[in-house]
PDB file of C-alpha atoms and ligand atoms in Angstrom:
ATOM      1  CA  UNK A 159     -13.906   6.107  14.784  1.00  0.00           C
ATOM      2  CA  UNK A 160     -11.252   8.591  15.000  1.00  0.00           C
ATOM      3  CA  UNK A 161     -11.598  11.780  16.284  1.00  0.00           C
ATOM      4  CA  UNK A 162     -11.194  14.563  13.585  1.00  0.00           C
ATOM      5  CA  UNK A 163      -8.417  16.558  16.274  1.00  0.00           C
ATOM      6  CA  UNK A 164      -6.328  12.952  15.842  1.00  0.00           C
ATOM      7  CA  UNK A 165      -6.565  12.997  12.161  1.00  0.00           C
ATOM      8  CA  UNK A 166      -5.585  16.281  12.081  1.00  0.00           C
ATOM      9  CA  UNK A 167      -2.724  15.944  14.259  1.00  0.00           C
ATOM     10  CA  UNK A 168      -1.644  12.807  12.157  1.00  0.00           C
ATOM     11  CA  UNK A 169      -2.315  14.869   8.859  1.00  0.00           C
ATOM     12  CA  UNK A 170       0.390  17.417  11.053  1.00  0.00           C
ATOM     13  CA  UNK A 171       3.111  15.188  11.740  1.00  0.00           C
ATOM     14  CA  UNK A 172       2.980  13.218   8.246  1.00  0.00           C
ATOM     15  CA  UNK A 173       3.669  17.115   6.522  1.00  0.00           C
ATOM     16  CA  UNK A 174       6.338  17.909   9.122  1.00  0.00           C
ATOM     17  CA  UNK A 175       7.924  14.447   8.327  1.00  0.00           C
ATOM     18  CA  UNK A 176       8.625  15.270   4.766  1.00  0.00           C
ATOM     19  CA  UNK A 177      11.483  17.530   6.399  1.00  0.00           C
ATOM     20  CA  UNK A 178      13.571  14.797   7.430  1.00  0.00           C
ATOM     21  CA  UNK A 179      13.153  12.827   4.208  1.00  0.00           C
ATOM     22  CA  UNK A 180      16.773  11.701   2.903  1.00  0.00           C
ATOM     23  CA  UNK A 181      15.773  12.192  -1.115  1.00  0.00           C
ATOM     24  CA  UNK A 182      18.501  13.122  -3.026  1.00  0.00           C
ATOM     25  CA  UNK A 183      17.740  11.396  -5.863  1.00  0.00           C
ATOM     26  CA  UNK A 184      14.131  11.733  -6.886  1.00  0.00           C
ATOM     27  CA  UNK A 185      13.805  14.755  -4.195  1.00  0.00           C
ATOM     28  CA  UNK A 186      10.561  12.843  -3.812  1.00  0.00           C
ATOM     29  CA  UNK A 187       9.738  13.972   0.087  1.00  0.00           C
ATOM     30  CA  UNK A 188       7.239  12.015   1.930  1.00  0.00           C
ATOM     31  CA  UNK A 189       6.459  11.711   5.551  1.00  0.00           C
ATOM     32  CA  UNK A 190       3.800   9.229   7.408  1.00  0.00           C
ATOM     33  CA  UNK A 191       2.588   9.049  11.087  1.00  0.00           C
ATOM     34  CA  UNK A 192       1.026   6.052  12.747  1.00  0.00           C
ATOM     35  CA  UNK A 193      -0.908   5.986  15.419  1.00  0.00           C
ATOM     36  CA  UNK A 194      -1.048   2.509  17.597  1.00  0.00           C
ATOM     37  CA  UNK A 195      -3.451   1.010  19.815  1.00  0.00           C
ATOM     38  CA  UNK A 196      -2.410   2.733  22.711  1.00  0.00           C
ATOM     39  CA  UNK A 197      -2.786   6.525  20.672  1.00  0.00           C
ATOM     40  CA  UNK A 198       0.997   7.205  20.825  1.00  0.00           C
ATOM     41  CA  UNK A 199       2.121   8.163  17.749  1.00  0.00           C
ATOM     42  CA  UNK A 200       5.536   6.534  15.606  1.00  0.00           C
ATOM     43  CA  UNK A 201       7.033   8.977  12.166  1.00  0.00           C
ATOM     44  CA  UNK A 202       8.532   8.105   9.055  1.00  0.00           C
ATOM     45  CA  UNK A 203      10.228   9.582   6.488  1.00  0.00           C
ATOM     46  CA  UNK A 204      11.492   8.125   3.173  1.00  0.00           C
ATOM     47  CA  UNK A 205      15.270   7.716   2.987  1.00  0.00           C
ATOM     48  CA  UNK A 206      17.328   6.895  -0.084  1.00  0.00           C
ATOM     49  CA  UNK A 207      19.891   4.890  -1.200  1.00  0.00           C
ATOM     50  CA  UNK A 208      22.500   4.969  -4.061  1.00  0.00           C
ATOM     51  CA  UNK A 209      22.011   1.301  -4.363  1.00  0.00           C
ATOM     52  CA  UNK A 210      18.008   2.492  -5.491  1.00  0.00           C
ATOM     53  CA  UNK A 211      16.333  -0.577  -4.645  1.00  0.00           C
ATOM     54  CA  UNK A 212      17.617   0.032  -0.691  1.00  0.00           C
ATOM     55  CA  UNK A 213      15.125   2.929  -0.494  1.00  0.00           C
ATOM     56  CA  UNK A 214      13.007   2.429   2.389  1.00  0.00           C
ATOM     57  CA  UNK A 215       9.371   4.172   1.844  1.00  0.00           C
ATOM     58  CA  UNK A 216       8.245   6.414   4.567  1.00  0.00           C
ATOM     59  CA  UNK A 217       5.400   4.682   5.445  1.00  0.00           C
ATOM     60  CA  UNK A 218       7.790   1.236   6.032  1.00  0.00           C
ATOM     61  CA  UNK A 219      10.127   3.533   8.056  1.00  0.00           C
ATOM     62  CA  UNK A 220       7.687   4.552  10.847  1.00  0.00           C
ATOM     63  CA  UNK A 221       5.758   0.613  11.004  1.00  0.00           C
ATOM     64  CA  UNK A 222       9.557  -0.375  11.211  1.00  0.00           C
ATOM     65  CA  UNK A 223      10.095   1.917  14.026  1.00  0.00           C
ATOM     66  CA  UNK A 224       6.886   0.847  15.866  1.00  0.00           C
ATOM     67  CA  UNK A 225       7.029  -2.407  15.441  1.00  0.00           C
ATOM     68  CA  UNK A 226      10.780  -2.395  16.736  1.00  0.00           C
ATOM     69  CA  UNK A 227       9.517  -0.668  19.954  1.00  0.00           C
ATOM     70  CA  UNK A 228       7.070  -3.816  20.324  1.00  0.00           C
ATOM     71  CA  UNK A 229       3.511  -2.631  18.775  1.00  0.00           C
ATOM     72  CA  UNK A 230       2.166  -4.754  16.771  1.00  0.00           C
ATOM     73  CA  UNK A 231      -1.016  -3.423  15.746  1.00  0.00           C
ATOM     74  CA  UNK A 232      -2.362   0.134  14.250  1.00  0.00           C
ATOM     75  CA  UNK A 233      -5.743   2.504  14.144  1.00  0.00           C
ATOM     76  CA  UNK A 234      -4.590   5.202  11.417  1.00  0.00           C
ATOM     77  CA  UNK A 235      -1.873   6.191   9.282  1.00  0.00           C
ATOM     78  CA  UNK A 236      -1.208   9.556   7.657  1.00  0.00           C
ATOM     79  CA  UNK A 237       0.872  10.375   4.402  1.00  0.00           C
ATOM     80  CA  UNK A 238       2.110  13.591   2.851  1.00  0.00           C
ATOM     81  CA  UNK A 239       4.737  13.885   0.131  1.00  0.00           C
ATOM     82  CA  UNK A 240       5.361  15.524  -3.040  1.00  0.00           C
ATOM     83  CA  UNK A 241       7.784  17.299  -5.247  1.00  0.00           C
ATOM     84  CA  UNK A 242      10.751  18.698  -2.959  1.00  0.00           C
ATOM     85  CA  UNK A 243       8.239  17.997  -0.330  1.00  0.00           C
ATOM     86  CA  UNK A 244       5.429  20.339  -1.836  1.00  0.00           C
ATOM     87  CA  UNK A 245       2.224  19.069  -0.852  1.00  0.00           C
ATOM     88  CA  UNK A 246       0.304  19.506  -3.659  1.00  0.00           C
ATOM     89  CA  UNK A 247      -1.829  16.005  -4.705  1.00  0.00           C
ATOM     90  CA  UNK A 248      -2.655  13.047  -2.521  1.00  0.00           C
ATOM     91  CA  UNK A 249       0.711  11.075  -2.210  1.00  0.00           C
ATOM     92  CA  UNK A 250      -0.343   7.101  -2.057  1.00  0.00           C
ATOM     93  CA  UNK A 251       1.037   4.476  -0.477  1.00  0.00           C
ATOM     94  CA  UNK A 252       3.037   1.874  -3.069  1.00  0.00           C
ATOM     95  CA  UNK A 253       2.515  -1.371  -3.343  1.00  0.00           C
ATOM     96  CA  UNK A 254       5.176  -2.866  -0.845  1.00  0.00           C
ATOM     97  CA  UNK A 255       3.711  -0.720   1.921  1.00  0.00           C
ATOM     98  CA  UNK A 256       0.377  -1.688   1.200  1.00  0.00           C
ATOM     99  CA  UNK A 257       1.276  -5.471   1.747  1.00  0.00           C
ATOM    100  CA  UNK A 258       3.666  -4.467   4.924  1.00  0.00           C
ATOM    101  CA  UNK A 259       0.594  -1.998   6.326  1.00  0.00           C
ATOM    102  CA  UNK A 260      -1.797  -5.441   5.600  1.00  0.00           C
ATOM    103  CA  UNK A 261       0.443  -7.691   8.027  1.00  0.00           C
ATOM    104  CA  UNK A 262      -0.139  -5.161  11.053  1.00  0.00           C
ATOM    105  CA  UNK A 263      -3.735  -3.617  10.239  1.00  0.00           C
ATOM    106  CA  UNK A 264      -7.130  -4.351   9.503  1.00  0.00           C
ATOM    107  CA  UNK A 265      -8.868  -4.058   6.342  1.00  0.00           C
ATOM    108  CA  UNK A 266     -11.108  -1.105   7.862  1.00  0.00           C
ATOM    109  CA  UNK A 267      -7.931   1.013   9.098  1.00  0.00           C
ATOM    110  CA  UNK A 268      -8.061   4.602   7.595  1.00  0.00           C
ATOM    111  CA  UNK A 269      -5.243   6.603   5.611  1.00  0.00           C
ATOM    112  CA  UNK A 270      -5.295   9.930   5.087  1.00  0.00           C
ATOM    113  CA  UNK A 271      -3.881  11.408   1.742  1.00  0.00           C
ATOM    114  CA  UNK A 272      -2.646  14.936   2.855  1.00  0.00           C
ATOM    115  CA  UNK A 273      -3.424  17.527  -0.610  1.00  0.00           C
ATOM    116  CA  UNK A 274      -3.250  20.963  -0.786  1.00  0.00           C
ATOM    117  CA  UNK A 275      -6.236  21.524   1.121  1.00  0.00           C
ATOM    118  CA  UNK A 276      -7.919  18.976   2.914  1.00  0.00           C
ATOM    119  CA  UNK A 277      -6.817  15.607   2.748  1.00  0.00           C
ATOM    120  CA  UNK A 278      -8.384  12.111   1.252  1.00  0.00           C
ATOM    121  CA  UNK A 279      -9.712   9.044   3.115  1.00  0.00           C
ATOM    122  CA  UNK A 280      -9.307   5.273   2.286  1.00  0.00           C
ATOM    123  CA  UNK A 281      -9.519   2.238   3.971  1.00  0.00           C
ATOM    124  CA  UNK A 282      -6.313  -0.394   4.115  1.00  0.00           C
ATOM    125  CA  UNK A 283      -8.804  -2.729   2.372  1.00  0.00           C
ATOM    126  CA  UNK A 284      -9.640  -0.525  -0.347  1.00  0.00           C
ATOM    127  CA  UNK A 285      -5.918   0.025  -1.195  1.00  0.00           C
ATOM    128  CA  UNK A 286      -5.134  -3.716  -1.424  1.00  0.00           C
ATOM    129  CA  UNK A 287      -8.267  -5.948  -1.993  1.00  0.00           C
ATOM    130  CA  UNK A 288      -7.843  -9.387  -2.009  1.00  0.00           C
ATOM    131  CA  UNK A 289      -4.239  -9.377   0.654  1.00  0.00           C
ATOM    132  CA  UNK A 290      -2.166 -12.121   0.636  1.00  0.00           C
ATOM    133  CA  UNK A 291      -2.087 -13.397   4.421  1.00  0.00           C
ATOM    134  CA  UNK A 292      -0.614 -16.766   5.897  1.00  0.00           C
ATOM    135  CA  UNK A 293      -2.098 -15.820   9.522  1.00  0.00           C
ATOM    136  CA  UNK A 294      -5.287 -15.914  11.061  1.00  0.00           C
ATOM    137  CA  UNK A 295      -6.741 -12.658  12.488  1.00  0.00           C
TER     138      UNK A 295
HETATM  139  N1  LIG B 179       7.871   6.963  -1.456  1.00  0.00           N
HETATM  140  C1  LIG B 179       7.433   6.859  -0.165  1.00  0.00           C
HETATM  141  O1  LIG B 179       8.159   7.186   0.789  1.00  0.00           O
HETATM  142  N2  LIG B 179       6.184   6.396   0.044  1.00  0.00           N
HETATM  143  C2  LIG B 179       5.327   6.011  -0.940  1.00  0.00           C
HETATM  144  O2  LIG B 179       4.311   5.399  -0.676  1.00  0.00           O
HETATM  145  C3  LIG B 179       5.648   6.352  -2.328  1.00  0.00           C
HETATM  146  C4  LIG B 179       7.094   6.541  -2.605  1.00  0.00           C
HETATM  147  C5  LIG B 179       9.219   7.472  -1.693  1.00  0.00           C
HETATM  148  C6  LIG B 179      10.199   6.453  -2.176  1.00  0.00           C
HETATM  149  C7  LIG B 179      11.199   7.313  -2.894  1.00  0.00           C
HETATM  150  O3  LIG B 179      12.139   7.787  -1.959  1.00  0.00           O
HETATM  151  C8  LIG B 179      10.382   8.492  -3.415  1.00  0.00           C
HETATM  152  O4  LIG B 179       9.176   8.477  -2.698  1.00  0.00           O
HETATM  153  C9  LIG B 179      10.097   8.446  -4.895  1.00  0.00           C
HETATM  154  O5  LIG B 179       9.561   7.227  -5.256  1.00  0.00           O
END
């Protein structure tokens, strides 16, 4: 379970994060924080590309950085994003983070949707039922 202080602070970073998004094309700003086994915490932010398809999702960008720095499993994430980085509705994660979230965390992990006020909950496993996996876990 975790505590309702972490998810807070998670729900904290994630909004800050939308700061450093690189968006100059859909000025789309999202920001996600992570928090790993041992409760330290890794950011994201999306950044864009010209080339579109090079865009790398905020979500990806702080399981990138975490995973580069040698964790390899994760409790929580936390997303915030919106219009010019206007936190207004619950900003999803898309598809290709779903699957990338799926190869690091359990079905039961929590993700909280940052809104206006408040925030929403999922689980991992209701975002992507059914995940393609080749490993045992
Ligand atoms: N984006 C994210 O960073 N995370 C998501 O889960 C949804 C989409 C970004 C990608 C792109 O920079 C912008 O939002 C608009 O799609």
């Amino acid at each position: 379970m975790i505590k309702q202080a972490t998810i807070d602070h998670l729900l904290f970073l994630a909004k800050g994060m939308t700061k450093q998004s690189y968006a100059p094309y859909s000025h789309f700003h999202v920001g996600a924080a992570l928090l790993c086994d041992d409760d330290s915490i890794y950011t994201g932010c999306n950044i864009e590309n010209a080339s579109y398809g090079a865009t790398n999702c905020a979500e990806r960008t702080a399981v990138f950085k975490a995973v580069s720095e040698g964790y390899r499993h994760f409790k929580a994430l936390a997303i915030a994003g919106g219009p010019e980085g206007e936190i207004d509705e619950a900003c999803p994660p898309c598809g290709i983070c779903r699957q990338v979230l799926s190869e690091f965390c359990d079905a039961d992990m929590p993700i909280y949707l940052a809104k206006s006020e408040g925030y929403d909950e999922y689980t991992l496993g209701q975002l992507l039922p059914l995940t393609f996996d080749l490993l045992e876990k």
